[in-house]
Short mmCIF file of C-alpha atoms in Angstrom, two decimals:
data_model
loop_
_atom_site.label_atom_id
_atom_site.label_comp_id
_atom_site.label_asym_id
_atom_site.label_seq_id
_atom_site.Cartn_x
_atom_site.Cartn_y
_atom_site.Cartn_z
CA GLN A 1 66.72 104.99 -7.81
CA MET A 2 66.55 101.48 -9.28
CA ILE A 3 66.24 102.91 -12.80
CA TYR A 4 69.24 105.18 -12.13
CA TRP A 5 71.25 102.20 -10.83
CA LYS A 6 70.41 100.17 -13.96
CA ASN A 7 71.44 103.06 -16.22
CA ILE A 8 74.82 103.24 -14.47
CA THR A 9 75.56 99.50 -14.29
CA SER A 10 73.36 98.11 -17.13
CA SER A 11 71.87 95.70 -14.59
CA PHE A 12 69.46 95.80 -11.66
CA ILE A 13 71.76 93.34 -9.86
CA PHE A 14 75.44 94.30 -10.02
CA GLN A 15 78.40 92.36 -8.63
CA SER A 16 80.73 95.04 -7.26
CA TYR A 17 83.34 92.47 -6.13
CA GLN A 18 84.38 91.33 -9.59
CA ASN A 19 88.14 91.95 -9.36
CA THR A 20 88.93 90.88 -5.81
CA GLU A 21 90.93 88.29 -3.92
CA GLY A 22 88.00 85.89 -3.86
CA PHE A 23 87.48 82.91 -1.58
CA ASP A 24 89.86 80.10 -0.61
CA TRP A 25 87.60 77.20 0.27
CA ASN A 26 90.33 74.84 1.50
CA GLY A 27 90.27 76.18 5.07
CA GLU A 28 93.80 77.59 4.94
CA HIS A 29 92.82 80.77 6.82
CA ILE A 30 90.76 79.26 9.66
CA MET A 31 93.51 79.14 12.30
CA LYS A 32 94.62 82.66 11.40
CA VAL A 33 91.07 83.98 11.71
CA LEU A 34 90.85 82.45 15.19
CA PHE A 35 94.33 82.97 16.64
CA SER A 36 96.57 85.26 14.55
CA TYR A 37 98.26 88.18 16.31
CA LYS A 38 97.80 90.24 13.17
CA LYS A 39 94.01 90.16 13.43
CA SER A 40 91.92 87.38 14.94
CA TRP A 41 88.57 86.74 16.53
CA PHE A 42 89.66 85.11 19.79
CA LEU A 43 92.54 87.52 20.46
CA TYR A 44 90.82 90.85 19.81
CA THR A 45 87.21 89.87 20.61
CA PRO A 46 87.78 87.21 23.29
CA MET A 47 84.24 87.57 24.67
CA ILE A 48 82.99 85.66 21.62
CA ILE A 49 84.35 82.47 23.22
CA LEU A 50 81.43 82.46 25.67
CA PRO A 51 78.56 82.42 23.14
CA ILE A 52 80.42 79.74 21.17
CA ILE A 53 80.41 77.63 24.34
CA GLY A 54 76.74 78.57 24.67
CA ILE A 55 75.99 76.88 21.35
CA VAL A 56 77.21 73.60 22.87
CA PHE A 57 74.91 74.11 25.87
CA MET A 58 71.96 74.69 23.52
CA HIS A 59 72.16 71.09 22.34
CA LYS A 60 70.31 70.02 25.49
CA MET A 61 68.76 73.29 26.64
CA ALA A 62 67.11 74.42 23.40
CA LYS A 63 66.88 71.49 21.00
CA PRO A 64 64.23 73.08 18.70
CA ILE A 65 66.48 76.04 17.77
CA PHE A 66 69.89 74.42 18.25
CA PRO A 67 70.18 73.20 14.62
CA ALA A 68 69.38 76.64 13.21
CA ILE A 69 71.91 78.42 15.45
CA GLY A 70 74.54 75.74 14.94
CA ILE A 71 74.19 75.67 11.16
CA PHE A 72 74.24 79.47 11.00
CA PHE A 73 77.40 79.66 13.11
CA ILE A 74 79.30 77.05 11.09
CA ALA A 75 78.20 78.38 7.68
CA ASN A 76 78.80 82.02 8.60
CA PHE A 77 82.21 81.30 10.12
CA TYR A 78 83.35 79.14 7.19
CA LEU A 79 82.22 81.74 4.64
CA ILE A 80 83.97 84.63 6.37
CA ALA A 81 87.10 82.62 7.17
CA SER A 82 87.39 81.63 3.50
CA TRP A 83 87.83 85.19 2.25
CA ALA A 84 91.40 85.43 0.93
CA ALA A 85 92.10 88.80 2.60
CA TRP A 86 91.11 87.20 5.91
CA TRP A 87 92.38 90.08 8.13
CA GLN A 88 89.60 92.32 6.77
CA GLY A 89 91.39 95.64 6.40
CA GLY A 90 92.42 98.13 9.06
CA SER A 91 89.60 97.64 11.54
CA PHE A 92 89.82 96.62 15.17
CA GLY A 93 89.23 92.89 15.25
CA MET A 94 87.31 90.82 12.73
CA ARG A 95 84.75 93.32 11.50
CA TYR A 96 82.96 90.96 9.09
CA PHE A 97 81.53 89.06 12.06
CA VAL A 98 79.79 92.11 13.57
CA GLU A 99 76.44 91.53 11.83
CA SER A 100 76.27 87.99 13.21
CA TYR A 101 76.47 89.15 16.85
CA ALA A 102 72.70 89.64 16.92
CA VAL A 103 72.30 85.88 16.37
CA MET A 104 75.22 85.04 18.69
CA ALA A 105 73.41 86.90 21.50
CA ILE A 106 71.05 83.90 21.75
CA PRO A 107 73.71 81.30 22.70
CA PHE A 108 75.35 84.01 24.84
CA GLY A 109 72.17 84.04 26.92
CA PHE A 110 72.12 80.25 27.15
CA PHE A 111 75.73 80.29 28.38
CA PHE A 112 74.79 82.44 31.36
CA LYS A 113 71.58 80.46 31.93
CA LYS A 114 73.67 77.29 32.20
CA ILE A 115 76.20 78.94 34.50
CA ALA A 116 73.40 80.24 36.74
CA GLU A 117 72.42 76.60 37.43
CA GLN A 118 75.92 75.68 38.65
CA LYS A 119 77.51 75.75 42.10
CA PHE A 120 78.80 78.99 43.58
CA ILE A 121 82.45 78.28 42.77
CA VAL A 122 81.61 77.63 39.10
CA LYS A 123 79.48 80.78 38.90
CA SER A 124 82.26 82.80 40.55
CA MET A 125 84.91 81.50 38.14
CA ALA A 126 82.67 82.04 35.10
CA GLY A 127 81.80 85.55 36.29
CA ALA A 128 85.48 86.36 36.81
CA LEU A 129 86.32 85.05 33.34
CA ALA A 130 83.50 87.03 31.71
CA GLY A 131 84.55 90.13 33.62
CA PHE A 132 88.17 89.80 32.51
CA LEU A 133 87.21 89.18 28.87
CA LEU A 134 84.92 92.22 28.94
CA PHE A 135 87.69 94.34 30.46
CA LEU A 136 90.19 93.07 27.88
CA ASN A 137 87.77 93.77 25.02
CA LEU A 138 87.18 97.34 26.19
CA PHE A 139 90.82 98.02 27.07
CA GLN A 140 92.09 96.81 23.70
CA THR A 141 89.41 98.91 22.00
CA TRP A 142 90.78 101.89 23.94
CA GLN A 143 94.32 100.98 22.81
CA PHE A 144 93.11 100.87 19.21
CA GLU A 145 91.35 104.24 19.51
CA ASN A 146 94.59 105.71 20.90
CA TRP A 147 96.80 104.29 18.10
CA MET A 148 98.50 101.65 20.25
CA ILE A 149 96.93 98.65 18.57
CA ASP A 150 97.50 98.92 14.83
CA GLY A 151 94.72 97.86 12.49
CA TYR A 152 97.16 96.54 9.89
CA ALA A 153 100.54 95.70 11.37
CA MET A 154 100.22 93.77 14.65
CA THR A 155 102.77 91.06 15.48
CA LYS A 156 103.13 88.59 18.34
CA ALA A 157 106.16 90.40 19.77
CA TYR A 158 104.46 93.79 19.65
CA TYR A 159 101.16 92.47 21.09
CA TRP A 160 102.84 91.16 24.24
CA ARG A 161 105.14 94.19 24.50
CA ILE A 162 102.12 96.50 24.81
CA PHE A 163 99.76 94.09 26.60
CA LEU A 164 97.69 96.11 29.14
CA LYS A 165 99.97 99.13 28.65
CA THR A 166 98.73 102.70 28.37
CA THR A 167 101.79 104.11 26.57
CA VAL A 168 103.86 102.87 23.64
CA SER A 169 107.41 103.93 22.76
CA ALA A 170 109.08 104.29 19.39
CA GLU A 171 111.24 101.31 20.34
CA ASP A 172 108.07 99.24 20.90
CA ARG A 173 106.74 100.19 17.46
CA LYS A 174 109.81 98.70 15.80
CA LEU A 175 108.22 95.32 16.53
CA LEU A 176 105.26 96.06 14.25
CA GLU A 177 105.08 94.84 10.68
CA VAL A 178 106.72 97.12 8.14
CA ASP A 179 104.70 100.22 7.26
CA ARG A 180 102.74 99.48 4.08
CA MET A 181 100.39 102.44 4.42
CA GLY A 182 102.47 105.16 2.80
CA PHE A 183 100.44 105.07 -0.47
CA LYS A 184 103.47 106.51 -2.28
CA ALA A 185 104.11 106.00 -5.97
CA GLU A 186 107.72 105.04 -5.25
CA GLU A 187 108.71 102.89 -2.28
CA THR A 188 111.98 103.91 -0.63
CA PHE A 189 114.11 101.30 1.07
CA THR A 190 116.07 103.36 3.60
CA ASN A 191 117.15 100.96 6.35
CA GLU A 192 119.12 98.33 4.45
CA GLY A 193 121.35 97.76 7.49
CA ASP A 194 118.44 96.07 9.29
CA TYR A 195 118.20 93.39 6.58
CA LEU A 196 120.12 90.40 5.29
CA LYS A 197 120.56 90.28 1.51
CA ARG A 198 120.61 87.28 -0.79
CA ASN A 199 120.42 86.79 -4.51
CA ILE A 200 117.30 84.84 -5.56
CA GLY A 201 117.44 85.23 -9.34
CA PHE A 202 119.91 86.10 -12.09
CA TYR A 203 119.74 85.99 -15.89
CA ASN A 204 122.62 86.93 -18.19
CA PHE A 205 121.13 84.89 -21.08
CA ASP A 206 124.41 83.04 -21.40
CA GLU A 207 125.50 80.38 -18.93
CA LEU A 208 123.95 81.93 -15.78
CA ASN A 209 120.16 81.69 -15.74
CA THR A 210 118.16 80.87 -12.62
CA THR A 211 115.55 79.08 -14.72
CA PRO A 212 115.80 77.77 -18.30
CA VAL A 213 115.55 80.42 -21.02
CA ASP A 214 114.30 79.62 -24.49
CA ALA A 215 117.09 80.30 -26.99
CA VAL A 216 114.62 82.27 -29.11
CA PHE A 217 115.20 85.22 -26.78
CA ASN A 218 118.99 85.25 -27.21
CA ASP A 219 120.46 88.03 -29.36
CA THR A 220 124.13 88.64 -30.20
CA THR A 221 123.64 91.99 -31.94
CA VAL A 222 124.29 93.86 -28.68
CA ALA A 223 125.17 92.36 -25.31
CA GLU A 224 126.42 93.86 -22.07
CA SER A 225 127.70 90.45 -20.92
CA LYS A 226 128.71 88.68 -24.09
CA PRO A 227 127.72 86.83 -26.13
CA ASN A 228 123.95 87.19 -25.55
CA SER A 229 121.37 89.64 -24.37
CA CYS A 230 117.60 89.18 -24.32
CA ARG A 231 115.71 90.73 -27.22
CA LEU A 232 111.99 91.45 -27.11
CA THR A 233 110.07 92.08 -30.33
CA LYS A 234 106.48 92.75 -31.34
CA ASP A 235 106.14 88.97 -31.76
CA ARG A 236 107.69 88.19 -28.36
CA ILE A 237 106.55 90.99 -26.08
CA TYR A 238 107.03 89.15 -22.76
CA SER A 239 110.45 88.25 -21.41
CA PRO A 240 111.08 85.00 -19.52
CA ALA A 241 109.42 85.53 -16.12
CA PHE A 242 111.06 84.93 -12.76
CA ARG A 243 108.70 83.24 -10.28
CA MET A 244 109.18 82.36 -6.62
CA PRO A 245 106.65 81.62 -3.85
CA PHE A 246 106.54 84.01 -0.92
CA ASP A 247 107.61 81.39 1.62
CA ALA A 248 110.74 80.65 -0.41
CA ILE A 249 111.66 84.34 -0.27
CA THR A 250 111.09 84.81 3.47
CA GLN A 251 109.42 83.24 6.50
CA LYS A 252 108.66 86.71 7.87
CA GLU A 253 105.71 88.93 6.98
CA HIS A 254 107.61 90.98 4.39
CA ALA A 255 110.78 91.34 2.38
CA TRP A 256 112.21 94.01 0.12
CA ILE A 257 112.86 92.94 -3.47
CA ARG A 258 115.49 94.74 -5.53
CA VAL A 259 115.35 94.25 -9.29
CA SER A 260 118.17 95.56 -11.47
CA PHE A 261 119.15 95.10 -15.11
CA ASP A 262 121.12 96.63 -17.96
CA TYR A 263 119.29 97.87 -21.05
CA TYR A 264 120.41 99.17 -24.41
CA ALA A 265 118.89 102.52 -25.25
CA ASN A 266 118.62 104.30 -28.58
CA ASP A 267 116.03 106.45 -30.29
CA ALA A 268 113.82 103.41 -30.90
CA ILE A 269 113.21 102.92 -27.17
CA LYS A 270 110.44 105.54 -27.31
CA GLU A 271 108.58 103.34 -29.78
CA ALA A 272 109.48 100.06 -28.05
CA GLN A 273 107.93 101.29 -24.78
CA PRO A 274 109.36 98.57 -22.52
CA SER A 275 108.05 98.15 -18.95
CA LEU A 276 109.41 96.34 -15.92
CA VAL A 277 106.60 94.58 -14.02
CA ILE A 278 106.60 93.13 -10.49
CA HIS A 279 103.54 91.61 -8.84
CA PHE A 280 102.21 88.69 -6.80
CA ASP A 281 99.83 86.04 -8.07
CA HIS A 282 97.27 84.38 -5.77
CA HIS A 283 96.40 80.81 -6.78
CA ASN A 284 96.65 81.76 -10.48
CA ARG A 285 93.42 83.75 -10.29
CA HIS A 286 94.20 87.13 -8.74
CA THR A 287 97.09 89.53 -9.31
CA TYR A 288 97.91 91.93 -6.49
CA LYS A 289 100.53 94.55 -5.60
CA TYR A 290 101.05 95.09 -9.33
CA LYS A 291 103.67 97.71 -10.09
CA GLY A 292 105.09 98.74 -13.45
CA TRP A 293 107.91 101.07 -14.49
CA ASP A 294 107.99 102.51 -18.02
CA ILE A 295 111.63 102.28 -19.04
CA GLU A 296 111.38 104.68 -21.99
CA LYS A 297 110.54 107.47 -19.53
CA LEU A 298 113.88 107.12 -17.74
CA SER A 299 116.82 109.37 -18.51
CA PHE A 300 119.38 107.37 -20.47
CA ARG A 301 122.58 107.56 -22.48
CA ASN A 302 121.77 107.07 -26.16
CA ASN A 303 123.29 104.14 -28.07
CA GLU A 304 124.80 102.76 -24.87
CA TRP A 305 124.09 100.26 -22.14
CA ASN A 306 122.32 101.80 -19.16
CA HIS A 307 121.68 100.37 -15.70
CA TYR A 308 118.42 100.55 -13.76
CA SER A 309 117.48 99.38 -10.26
CA VAL A 310 114.20 99.55 -8.33
CA ASP A 311 113.01 98.41 -4.89
CA TYR A 312 109.68 96.70 -4.23
CA LEU A 313 108.11 95.96 -0.85
CA THR A 314 106.24 92.68 -0.79
CA PRO A 315 102.56 92.89 0.18
CA TYR A 316 101.20 90.92 3.11
CA PRO A 317 100.63 87.58 1.34
CA LEU A 318 97.12 86.26 0.85
CA SER A 319 98.76 82.81 0.96
CA THR A 320 102.42 82.03 1.60
CA ASP A 321 102.60 80.01 -1.62
CA ASP A 322 101.60 83.03 -3.73
CA ASN A 323 104.21 83.69 -6.40
CA LEU A 324 106.34 86.76 -6.90
CA GLN A 325 106.62 87.45 -10.64
CA VAL A 326 109.19 89.68 -12.34
CA TYR A 327 109.34 90.27 -16.09
CA ILE A 328 109.74 92.89 -18.82
CA TYR A 329 107.27 93.40 -21.64
CA LEU A 330 106.83 95.64 -24.67
CA ARG A 331 103.90 97.99 -25.07
CA GLY A 332 105.14 99.27 -28.43
CA GLN A 333 106.38 97.97 -31.80
CA LYS A 334 110.19 98.32 -31.81
CA GLU A 335 112.76 95.86 -30.47
CA PHE A 336 114.31 96.16 -27.01
CA ASN A 337 117.44 94.51 -25.56
CA PHE A 338 118.26 94.01 -21.90
CA ASP A 339 120.82 91.95 -20.00
CA ASN A 340 121.94 90.87 -16.51
CA LEU A 341 118.53 90.79 -14.85
CA GLN A 342 119.11 90.34 -11.11
CA ILE A 343 116.56 89.84 -8.32
CA GLU A 344 117.70 90.25 -4.70
CA ALA A 345 115.70 89.69 -1.51
CA PHE A 346 116.26 91.61 1.73
CA GLU A 347 114.94 89.88 4.87
CA ARG A 348 114.65 91.71 8.20
CA LYS A 349 117.09 90.46 10.85
CA TRP A 350 114.49 90.22 13.61
#
């Protein structure tokens, strides 16, 4: 099997996580890992609080092994909490911690050993707390198994709406995050009335440009809004890019982005092969939710200006300062002109 693996990967040791979100070592996800309503350790596995307290008790009760358990807990927690996609997929709770529960069973035992030495009232209160946390763990697991707790889309409002409930209504589910699990090639924005719209970017390559545009892109040969349009050539295949951090677009967990522009189409567009690209960039090291639209494949009126518009649902951000990027680039050799690039953001009203 090892020989087969080497033949497939060209190495006995292969890093299968080469193009991933990576780690954010600055601690920005720690509070979310512990307390977020979307997915957190203390909220969806509250029983873990007791063995964490048990580690503190071990300082006096088990000094020889306390350093090993303490160092393991801190290092393991910091490593897992540094993963950029901190919510860990569509599981119930924080699944990356499951393997560490074998070690956490040791301080769990010391917690109960310490409680057993206390007065009756303390033992009664601790027993009641442990019983409630166990019940909550099991009940929320049951809710997850019965599609009441969502592995991807939990919110604070929805969590408390369904807390300890055995049924969930369609009205309740409106409080969830937007559905990102359609896996459709084209995203369809159908409930615009639930959103507030604002313009966040506009480029007519004349006097109205959201950010400065190098004059080298300006072309007067054809223009929908005179005097200039933007011309891309084989020597300048990337248009000026619009960038905006997620938290400047919305303070909520998602927004819809609508990108529209005018483009001049003639027979050469098949050889120009222009593409509209929208994606997010995480700390300048990882591109995610990358979507591209090949403009030459659209139906168009020849030797005229055509208009195109597309909607894009933002991903759940790895970090709120991740940048939305919008630009057009050429995959081919011929020139391409476009004009009046507009970027609009739609933010949910609630």
